[in-house]
Every structure is written in C-alpha cells, then in structure tokens.
PDB file of C-alpha atoms in Angstrom:
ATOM      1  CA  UNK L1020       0.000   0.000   0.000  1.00 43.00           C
ATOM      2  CA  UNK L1021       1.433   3.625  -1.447  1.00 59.00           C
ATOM      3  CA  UNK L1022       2.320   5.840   1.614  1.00 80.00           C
ATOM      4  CA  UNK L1023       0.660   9.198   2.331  1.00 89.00           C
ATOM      5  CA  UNK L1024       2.170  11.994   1.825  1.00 95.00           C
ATOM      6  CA  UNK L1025       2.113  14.247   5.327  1.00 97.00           C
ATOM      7  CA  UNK L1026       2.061  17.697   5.735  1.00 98.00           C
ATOM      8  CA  UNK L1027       2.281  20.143   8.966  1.00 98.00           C
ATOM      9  CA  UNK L1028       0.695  23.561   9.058  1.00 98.00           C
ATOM     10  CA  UNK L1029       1.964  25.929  11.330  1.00 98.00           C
ATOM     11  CA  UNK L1030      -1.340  27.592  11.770  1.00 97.00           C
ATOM     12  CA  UNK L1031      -4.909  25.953  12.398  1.00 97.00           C
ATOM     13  CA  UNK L1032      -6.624  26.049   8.832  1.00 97.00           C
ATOM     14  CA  UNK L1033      -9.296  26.795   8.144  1.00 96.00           C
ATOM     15  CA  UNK L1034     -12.600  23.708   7.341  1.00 96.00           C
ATOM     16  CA  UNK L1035     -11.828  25.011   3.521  1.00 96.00           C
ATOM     17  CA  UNK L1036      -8.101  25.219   3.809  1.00 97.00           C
ATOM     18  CA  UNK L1037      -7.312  21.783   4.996  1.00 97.00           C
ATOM     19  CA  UNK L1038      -9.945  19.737   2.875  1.00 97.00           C
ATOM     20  CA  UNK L1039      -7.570  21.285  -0.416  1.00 96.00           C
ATOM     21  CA  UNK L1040      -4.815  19.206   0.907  1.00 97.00           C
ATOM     22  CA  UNK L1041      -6.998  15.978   2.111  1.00 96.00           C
ATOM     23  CA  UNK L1042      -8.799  15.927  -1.261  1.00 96.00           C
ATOM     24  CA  UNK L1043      -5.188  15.305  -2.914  1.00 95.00           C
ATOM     25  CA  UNK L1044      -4.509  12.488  -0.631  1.00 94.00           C
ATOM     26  CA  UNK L1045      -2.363  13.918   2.032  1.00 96.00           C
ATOM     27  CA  UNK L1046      -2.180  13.363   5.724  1.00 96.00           C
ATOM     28  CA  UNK L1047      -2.608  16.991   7.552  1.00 97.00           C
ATOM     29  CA  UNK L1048      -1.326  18.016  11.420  1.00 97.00           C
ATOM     30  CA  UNK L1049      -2.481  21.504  11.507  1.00 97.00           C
ATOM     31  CA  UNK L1050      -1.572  23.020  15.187  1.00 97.00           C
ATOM     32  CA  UNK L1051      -0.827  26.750  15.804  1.00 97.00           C
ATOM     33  CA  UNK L1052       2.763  27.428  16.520  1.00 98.00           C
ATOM     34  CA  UNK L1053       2.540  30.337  17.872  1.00 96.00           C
ATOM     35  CA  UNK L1054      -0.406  32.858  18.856  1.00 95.00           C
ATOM     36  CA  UNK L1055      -0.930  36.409  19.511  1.00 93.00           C
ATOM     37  CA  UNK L1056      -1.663  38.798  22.693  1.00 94.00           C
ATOM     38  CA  UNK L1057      -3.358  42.378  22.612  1.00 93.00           C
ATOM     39  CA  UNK L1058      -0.938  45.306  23.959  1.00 94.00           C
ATOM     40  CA  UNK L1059      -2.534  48.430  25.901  1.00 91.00           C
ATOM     41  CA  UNK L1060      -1.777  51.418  23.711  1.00 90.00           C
ATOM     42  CA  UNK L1061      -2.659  55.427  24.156  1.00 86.00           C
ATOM     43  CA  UNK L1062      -4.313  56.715  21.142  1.00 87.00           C
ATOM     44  CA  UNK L1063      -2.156  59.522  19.918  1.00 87.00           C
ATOM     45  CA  UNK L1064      -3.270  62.269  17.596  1.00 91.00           C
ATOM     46  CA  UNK L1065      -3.658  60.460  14.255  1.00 95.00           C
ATOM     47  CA  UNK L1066      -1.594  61.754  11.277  1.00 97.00           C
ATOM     48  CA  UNK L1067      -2.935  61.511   7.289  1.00 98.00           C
ATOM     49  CA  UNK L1068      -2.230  57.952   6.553  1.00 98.00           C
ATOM     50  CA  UNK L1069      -2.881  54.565   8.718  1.00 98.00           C
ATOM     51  CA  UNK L1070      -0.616  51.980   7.854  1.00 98.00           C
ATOM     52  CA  UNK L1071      -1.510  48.018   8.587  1.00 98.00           C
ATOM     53  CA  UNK L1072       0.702  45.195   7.834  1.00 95.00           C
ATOM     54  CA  UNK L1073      -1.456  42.543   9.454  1.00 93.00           C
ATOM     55  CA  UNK L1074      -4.995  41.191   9.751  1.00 94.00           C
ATOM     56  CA  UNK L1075      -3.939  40.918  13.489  1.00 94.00           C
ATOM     57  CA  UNK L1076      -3.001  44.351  13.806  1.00 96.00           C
ATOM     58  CA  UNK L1077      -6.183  45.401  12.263  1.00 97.00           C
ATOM     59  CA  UNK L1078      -8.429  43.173  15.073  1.00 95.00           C
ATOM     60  CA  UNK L1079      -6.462  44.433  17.781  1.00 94.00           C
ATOM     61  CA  UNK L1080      -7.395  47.837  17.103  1.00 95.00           C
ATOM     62  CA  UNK L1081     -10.925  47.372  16.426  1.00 93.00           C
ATOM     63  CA  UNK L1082     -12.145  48.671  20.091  1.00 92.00           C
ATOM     64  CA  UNK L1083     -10.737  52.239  18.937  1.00 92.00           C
ATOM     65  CA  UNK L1084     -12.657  51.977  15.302  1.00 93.00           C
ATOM     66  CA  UNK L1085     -14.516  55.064  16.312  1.00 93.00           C
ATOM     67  CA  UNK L1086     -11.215  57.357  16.552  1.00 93.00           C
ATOM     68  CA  UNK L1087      -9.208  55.477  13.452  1.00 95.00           C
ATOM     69  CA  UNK L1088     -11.748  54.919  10.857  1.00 95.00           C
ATOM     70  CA  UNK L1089     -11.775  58.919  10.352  1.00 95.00           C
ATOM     71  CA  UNK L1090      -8.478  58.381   8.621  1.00 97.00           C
ATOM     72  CA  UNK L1091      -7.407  56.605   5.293  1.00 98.00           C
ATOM     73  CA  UNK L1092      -5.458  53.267   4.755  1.00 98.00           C
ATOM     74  CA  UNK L1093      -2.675  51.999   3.402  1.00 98.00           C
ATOM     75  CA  UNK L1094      -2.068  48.257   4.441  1.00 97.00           C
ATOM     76  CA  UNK L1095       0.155  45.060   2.877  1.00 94.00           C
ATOM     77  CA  UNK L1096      -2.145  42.071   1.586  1.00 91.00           C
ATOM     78  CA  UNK L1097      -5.823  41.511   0.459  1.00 91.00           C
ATOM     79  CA  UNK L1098      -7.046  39.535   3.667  1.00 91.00           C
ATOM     80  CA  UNK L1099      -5.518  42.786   5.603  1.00 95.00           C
ATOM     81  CA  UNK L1100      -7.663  44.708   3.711  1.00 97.00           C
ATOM     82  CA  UNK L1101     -10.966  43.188   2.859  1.00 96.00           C
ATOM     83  CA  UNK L1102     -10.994  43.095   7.285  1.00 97.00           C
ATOM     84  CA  UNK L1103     -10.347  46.686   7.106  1.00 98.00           C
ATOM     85  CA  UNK L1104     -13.682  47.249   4.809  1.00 97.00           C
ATOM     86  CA  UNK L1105     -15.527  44.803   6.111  1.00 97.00           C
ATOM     87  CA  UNK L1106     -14.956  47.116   9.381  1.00 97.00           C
ATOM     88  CA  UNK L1107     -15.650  50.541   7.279  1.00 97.00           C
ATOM     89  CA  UNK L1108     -12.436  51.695   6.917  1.00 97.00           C
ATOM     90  CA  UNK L1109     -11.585  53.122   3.383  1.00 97.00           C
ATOM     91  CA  UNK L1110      -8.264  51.645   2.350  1.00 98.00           C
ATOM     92  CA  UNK L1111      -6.747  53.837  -0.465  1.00 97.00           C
ATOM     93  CA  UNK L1112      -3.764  51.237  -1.968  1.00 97.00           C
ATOM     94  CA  UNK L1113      -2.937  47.771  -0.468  1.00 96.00           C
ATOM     95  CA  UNK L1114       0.311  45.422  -1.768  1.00 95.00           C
ATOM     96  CA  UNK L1115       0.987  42.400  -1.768  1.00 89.00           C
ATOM     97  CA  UNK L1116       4.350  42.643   0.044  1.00 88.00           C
ATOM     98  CA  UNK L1117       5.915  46.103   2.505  1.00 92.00           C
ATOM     99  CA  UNK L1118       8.676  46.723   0.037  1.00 92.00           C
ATOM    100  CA  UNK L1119       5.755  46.961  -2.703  1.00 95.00           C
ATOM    101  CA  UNK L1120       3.469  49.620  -0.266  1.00 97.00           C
ATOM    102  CA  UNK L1121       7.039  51.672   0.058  1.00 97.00           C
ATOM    103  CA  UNK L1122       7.101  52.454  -3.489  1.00 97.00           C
ATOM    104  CA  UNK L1123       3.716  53.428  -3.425  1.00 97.00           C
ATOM    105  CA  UNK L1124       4.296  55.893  -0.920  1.00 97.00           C
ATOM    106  CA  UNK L1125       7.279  57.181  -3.147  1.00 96.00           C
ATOM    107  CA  UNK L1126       4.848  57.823  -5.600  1.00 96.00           C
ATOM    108  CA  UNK L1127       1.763  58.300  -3.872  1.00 97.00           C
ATOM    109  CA  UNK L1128       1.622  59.838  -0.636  1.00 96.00           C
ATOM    110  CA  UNK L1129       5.351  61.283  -0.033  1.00 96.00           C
ATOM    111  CA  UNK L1130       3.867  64.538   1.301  1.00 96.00           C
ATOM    112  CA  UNK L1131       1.724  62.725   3.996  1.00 97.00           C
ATOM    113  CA  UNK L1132       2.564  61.759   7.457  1.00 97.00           C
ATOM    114  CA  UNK L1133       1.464  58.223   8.723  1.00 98.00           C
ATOM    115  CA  UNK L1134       0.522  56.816  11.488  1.00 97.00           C
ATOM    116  CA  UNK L1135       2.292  52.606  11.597  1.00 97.00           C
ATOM    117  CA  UNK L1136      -0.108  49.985  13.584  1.00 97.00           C
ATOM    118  CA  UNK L1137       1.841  46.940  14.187  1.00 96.00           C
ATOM    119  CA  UNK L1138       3.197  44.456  16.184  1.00 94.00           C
ATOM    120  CA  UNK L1139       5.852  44.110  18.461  1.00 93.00           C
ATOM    121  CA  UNK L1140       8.067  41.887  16.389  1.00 86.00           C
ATOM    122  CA  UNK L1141       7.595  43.400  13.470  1.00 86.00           C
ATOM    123  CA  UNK L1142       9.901  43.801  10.464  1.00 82.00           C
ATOM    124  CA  UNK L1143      11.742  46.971  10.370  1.00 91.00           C
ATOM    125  CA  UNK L1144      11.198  47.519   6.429  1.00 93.00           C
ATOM    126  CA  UNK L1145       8.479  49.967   6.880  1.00 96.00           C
ATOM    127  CA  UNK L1146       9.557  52.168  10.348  1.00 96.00           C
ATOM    128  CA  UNK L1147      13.417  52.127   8.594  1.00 96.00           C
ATOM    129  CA  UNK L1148      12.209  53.642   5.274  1.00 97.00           C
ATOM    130  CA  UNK L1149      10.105  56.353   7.249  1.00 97.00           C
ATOM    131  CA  UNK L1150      12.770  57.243   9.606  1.00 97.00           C
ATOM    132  CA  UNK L1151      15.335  57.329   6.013  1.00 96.00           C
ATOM    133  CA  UNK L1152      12.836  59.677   4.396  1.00 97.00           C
ATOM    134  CA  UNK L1153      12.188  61.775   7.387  1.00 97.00           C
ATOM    135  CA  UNK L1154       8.538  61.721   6.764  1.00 97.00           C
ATOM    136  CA  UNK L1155       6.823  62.281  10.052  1.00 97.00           C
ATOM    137  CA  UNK L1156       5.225  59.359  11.485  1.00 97.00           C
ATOM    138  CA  UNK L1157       4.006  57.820  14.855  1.00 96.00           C
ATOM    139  CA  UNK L1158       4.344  53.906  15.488  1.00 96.00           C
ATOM    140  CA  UNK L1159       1.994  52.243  17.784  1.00 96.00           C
ATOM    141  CA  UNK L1160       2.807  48.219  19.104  1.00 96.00           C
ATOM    142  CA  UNK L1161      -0.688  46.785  19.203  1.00 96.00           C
ATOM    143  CA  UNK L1162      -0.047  43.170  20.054  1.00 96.00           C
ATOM    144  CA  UNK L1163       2.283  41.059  20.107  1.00 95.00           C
ATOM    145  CA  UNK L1164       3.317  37.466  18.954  1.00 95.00           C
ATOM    146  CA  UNK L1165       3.696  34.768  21.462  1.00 96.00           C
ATOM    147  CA  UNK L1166       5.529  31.664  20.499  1.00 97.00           C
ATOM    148  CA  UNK L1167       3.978  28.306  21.556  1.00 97.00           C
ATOM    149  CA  UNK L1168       6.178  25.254  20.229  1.00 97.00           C
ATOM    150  CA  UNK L1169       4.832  21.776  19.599  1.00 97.00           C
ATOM    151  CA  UNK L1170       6.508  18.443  19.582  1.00 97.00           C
ATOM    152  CA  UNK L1171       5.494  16.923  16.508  1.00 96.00           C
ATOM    153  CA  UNK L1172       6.069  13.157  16.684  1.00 93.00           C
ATOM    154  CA  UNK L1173       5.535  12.053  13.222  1.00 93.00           C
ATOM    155  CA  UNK L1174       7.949  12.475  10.297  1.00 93.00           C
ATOM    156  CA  UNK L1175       5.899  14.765   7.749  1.00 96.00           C
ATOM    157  CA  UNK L1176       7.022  15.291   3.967  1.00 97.00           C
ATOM    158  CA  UNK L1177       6.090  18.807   3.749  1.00 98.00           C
ATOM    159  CA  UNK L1178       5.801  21.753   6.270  1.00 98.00           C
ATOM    160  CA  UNK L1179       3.690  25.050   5.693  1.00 98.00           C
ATOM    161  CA  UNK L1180       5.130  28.151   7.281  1.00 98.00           C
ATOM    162  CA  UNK L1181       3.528  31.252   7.311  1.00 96.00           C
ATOM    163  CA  UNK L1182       6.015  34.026   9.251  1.00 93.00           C
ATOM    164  CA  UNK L1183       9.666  34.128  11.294  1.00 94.00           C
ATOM    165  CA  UNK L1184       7.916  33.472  14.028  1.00 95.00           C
ATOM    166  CA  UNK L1185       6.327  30.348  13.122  1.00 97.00           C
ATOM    167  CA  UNK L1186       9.375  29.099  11.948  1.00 98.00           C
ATOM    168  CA  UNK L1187      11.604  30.386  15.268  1.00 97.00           C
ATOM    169  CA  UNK L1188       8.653  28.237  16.919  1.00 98.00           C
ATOM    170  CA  UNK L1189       8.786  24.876  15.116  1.00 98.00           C
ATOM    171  CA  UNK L1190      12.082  24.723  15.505  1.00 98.00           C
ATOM    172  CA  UNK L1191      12.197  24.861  18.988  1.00 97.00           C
ATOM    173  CA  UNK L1192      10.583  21.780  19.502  1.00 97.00           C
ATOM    174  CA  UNK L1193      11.590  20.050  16.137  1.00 97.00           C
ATOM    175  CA  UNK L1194      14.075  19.482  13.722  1.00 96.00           C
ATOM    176  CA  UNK L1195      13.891  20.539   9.803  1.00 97.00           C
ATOM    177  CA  UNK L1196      15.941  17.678   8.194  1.00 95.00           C
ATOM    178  CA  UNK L1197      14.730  16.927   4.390  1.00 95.00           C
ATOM    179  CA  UNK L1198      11.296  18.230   4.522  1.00 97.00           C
ATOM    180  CA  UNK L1199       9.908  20.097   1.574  1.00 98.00           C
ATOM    181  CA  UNK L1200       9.455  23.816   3.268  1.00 98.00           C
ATOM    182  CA  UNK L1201       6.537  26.069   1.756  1.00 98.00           C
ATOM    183  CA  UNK L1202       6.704  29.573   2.622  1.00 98.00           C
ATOM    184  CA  UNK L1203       4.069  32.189   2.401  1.00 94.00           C
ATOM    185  CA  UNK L1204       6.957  34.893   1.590  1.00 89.00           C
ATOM    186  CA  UNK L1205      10.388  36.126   1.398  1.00 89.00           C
ATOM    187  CA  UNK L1206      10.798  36.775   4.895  1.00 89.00           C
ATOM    188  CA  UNK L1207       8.997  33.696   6.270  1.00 94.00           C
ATOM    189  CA  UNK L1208      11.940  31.762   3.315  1.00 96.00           C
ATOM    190  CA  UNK L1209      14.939  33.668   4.974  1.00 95.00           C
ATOM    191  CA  UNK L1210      14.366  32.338   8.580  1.00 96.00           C
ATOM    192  CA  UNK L1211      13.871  28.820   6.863  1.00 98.00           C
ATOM    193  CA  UNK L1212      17.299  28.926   4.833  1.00 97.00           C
ATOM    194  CA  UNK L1213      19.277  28.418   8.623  1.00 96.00           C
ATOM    195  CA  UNK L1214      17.925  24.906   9.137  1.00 97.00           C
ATOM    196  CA  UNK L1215      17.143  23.865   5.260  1.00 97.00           C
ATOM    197  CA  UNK L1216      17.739  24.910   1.552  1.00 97.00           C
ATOM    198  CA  UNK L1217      14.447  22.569   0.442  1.00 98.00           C
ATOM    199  CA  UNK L1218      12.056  25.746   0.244  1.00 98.00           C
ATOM    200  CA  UNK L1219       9.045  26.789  -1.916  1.00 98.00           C
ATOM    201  CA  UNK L1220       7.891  30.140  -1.580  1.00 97.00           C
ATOM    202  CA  UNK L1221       4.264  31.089  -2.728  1.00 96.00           C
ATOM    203  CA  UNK L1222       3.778  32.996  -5.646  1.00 93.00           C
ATOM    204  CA  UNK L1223       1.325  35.558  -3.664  1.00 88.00           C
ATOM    205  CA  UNK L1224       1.148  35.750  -0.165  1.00 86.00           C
ATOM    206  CA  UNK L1225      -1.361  34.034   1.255  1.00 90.00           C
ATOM    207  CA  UNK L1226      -2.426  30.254   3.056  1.00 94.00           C
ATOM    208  CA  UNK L1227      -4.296  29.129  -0.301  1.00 95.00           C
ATOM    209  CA  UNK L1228      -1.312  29.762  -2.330  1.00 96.00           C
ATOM    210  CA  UNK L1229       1.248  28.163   0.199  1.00 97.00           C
ATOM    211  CA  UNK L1230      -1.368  25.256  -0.410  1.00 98.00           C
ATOM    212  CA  UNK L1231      -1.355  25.118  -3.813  1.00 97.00           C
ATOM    213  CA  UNK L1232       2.327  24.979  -4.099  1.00 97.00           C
ATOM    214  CA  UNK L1233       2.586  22.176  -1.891  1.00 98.00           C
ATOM    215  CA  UNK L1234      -0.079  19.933  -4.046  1.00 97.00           C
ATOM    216  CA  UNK L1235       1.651  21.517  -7.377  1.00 97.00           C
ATOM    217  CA  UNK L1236       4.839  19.835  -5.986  1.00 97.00           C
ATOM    218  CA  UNK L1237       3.728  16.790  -4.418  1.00 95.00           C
ATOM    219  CA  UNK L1238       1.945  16.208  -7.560  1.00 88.00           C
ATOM    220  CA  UNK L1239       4.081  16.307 -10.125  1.00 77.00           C
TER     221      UNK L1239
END
C-alpha cells in the first residue's frame, strides 16, 4: 500500500483550507505554533495615513474603530484589507508585500505623514524607510506574537510556514531535516534557509497559495 504523503501547518486552517490538501490524498497536522496577545496602547493624535501590515493588527485595534476609521489606509495584503472594509475603513492602496506599499508611498503619498499599527516583532522595512525619508510618522505596538512550540512526533514530507515566528517556533521543539518547506513569503523563506535549503515560496502571499504549491509539488 502507497504511503501518504504528510504535511504540517503551522497555523490551524481553516474547514476550507485543509480539505484542499486531504482531497489530494495527504495526511494533515495543523496546530498553531505560535499565537498572539493584545498590547494596551494610548491613542495619539492620528496623522494623514494609517498603515496596517497585518490582519492581526487590524483586530487588535478594532475597540478604537470610532477614533481610526476617520483616517485613510494603506495596508500590505488583500485579507488585511478586505478586514479593514468589512470594518468601514476606506483603504486607499494595499500590496501584496511592505517593500511593494514603500514604493507606493514614493509615488503616492510622499507629502503625507502616517501613522504605523503593528506588532511588536515586526519587520523593520516599513519604520526604517520612514525614519530614512524623514517623513513624520508615529508607530503604535498593538499586540504582540507569542511563540507556543509543539513536539510533533511524526515524520511529515512537507511543512507550511507562514512568518519568522512560526518558523523560530517549530524549531524549537523540532528538527527541519529533508522536509519540503513552503513559505508564504520572502521573509517567512529567509528564517527557513538556517535549518534547510528545500524551500518553496508562494507565488502571492497568502495560506491558499502556500497550499497550492505544496499539491503543485507533491503532484508532479
């Protein structure tokens, strides 16, 4: 009898999400590697622009909605955004990836000032190009990412990884030897290449693509 092929996620999936990969025959452990806490935060005086980089920054904030949804958006990825509608806000330009949204400001909105929602750990691309530029800008830590590593018993094929942090997580508690890595981005890729070179990285930026990679390949 032909052995399944197994695959971790490093998030829970969603119902949708995980019947992708058990329709093409796969064994799935989905567990949540790490998870995320709400910071307290004084509401400064907004300037023109909101910037999100996360769908958790976005529903961390949501208890000040009255106060921030008088300003515009700017925020990285489409899930980041259609929460930020779905909640009223009017996003003016999302991208698919930070270094993406910094050329848009370039272009776009160089004379405005901003005001950066974000995490605790998060990546310095966006605060570092502000601070370059000397546009004025305010950055606010709304929550922030708690690691919580798993022991994973069984040897899986492929492993989904969806941020640094996920991958800082897994490896805690487990070993990458010659798994098949699938990474939702760049950054997620780069804290991958320190334990493994076997890496996939998602053409866009998002769970369903990391997905679809990982059938494309086991596929083949």
């Amino acid at each position: 009898m032909e052995q399944k092929i197994g695959i971790l996620s490093t998030k829970k999936l969603a119902i949708n999400q995980k019947r992708f990969l058990l329709n093409a025959g796969f064994v799935v452990i989905d567990e949540d590697f790490i998870t995320t806490r709400a910071l307290s935060f004084e509401m400064p005086i907004l300037n023109d622009i909101l910037i999100f980089t996360s769908q958790n920054a976005v529903q961390n904030v949501l208890q000040h909605k009255i106060e921030l949804i008088k300003k515009p958006v700017i925020c990285v990825g489409e899930k980041t955004k259609n929460l930020l509608q779905k909640n009223g806000f009017i996003v003016l330009n999302t991208q698919p990836e930070a270094k993406q949204l910094i050329q848009e400001i370039k272009s776009k909105y160089f004379d405005k000032s901003f005001t950066f929602l974000c995490g605790k750990s998060k990546l310095e691309t966006i605060p570092t190009f502000l601070k370059k530029n000397k546009l004025k800008h305010t950055i606010i830590e709304v929550y922030e990412t708690i690691e919580t590593p798993i022991k994973i018993g069984t040897k899986m094929n492929g492993l989904l990884f969806f941020s640094p942090s996920g991958v800082s997580s897994f490896t805690k508690e487990n070993t990458i030897t010659n798994e098949m890595c699938f990474c939702i981005g760049n950054t997620t890729a780069k804290a991958v290449e320190k334990y493994s070179k076997n890496i996939i990285i998602a053409h866009q930026p998002t769970v369903e693509n990391v997905i679809i990679q990982c059938i494309n390949y086991f596929k083949k």
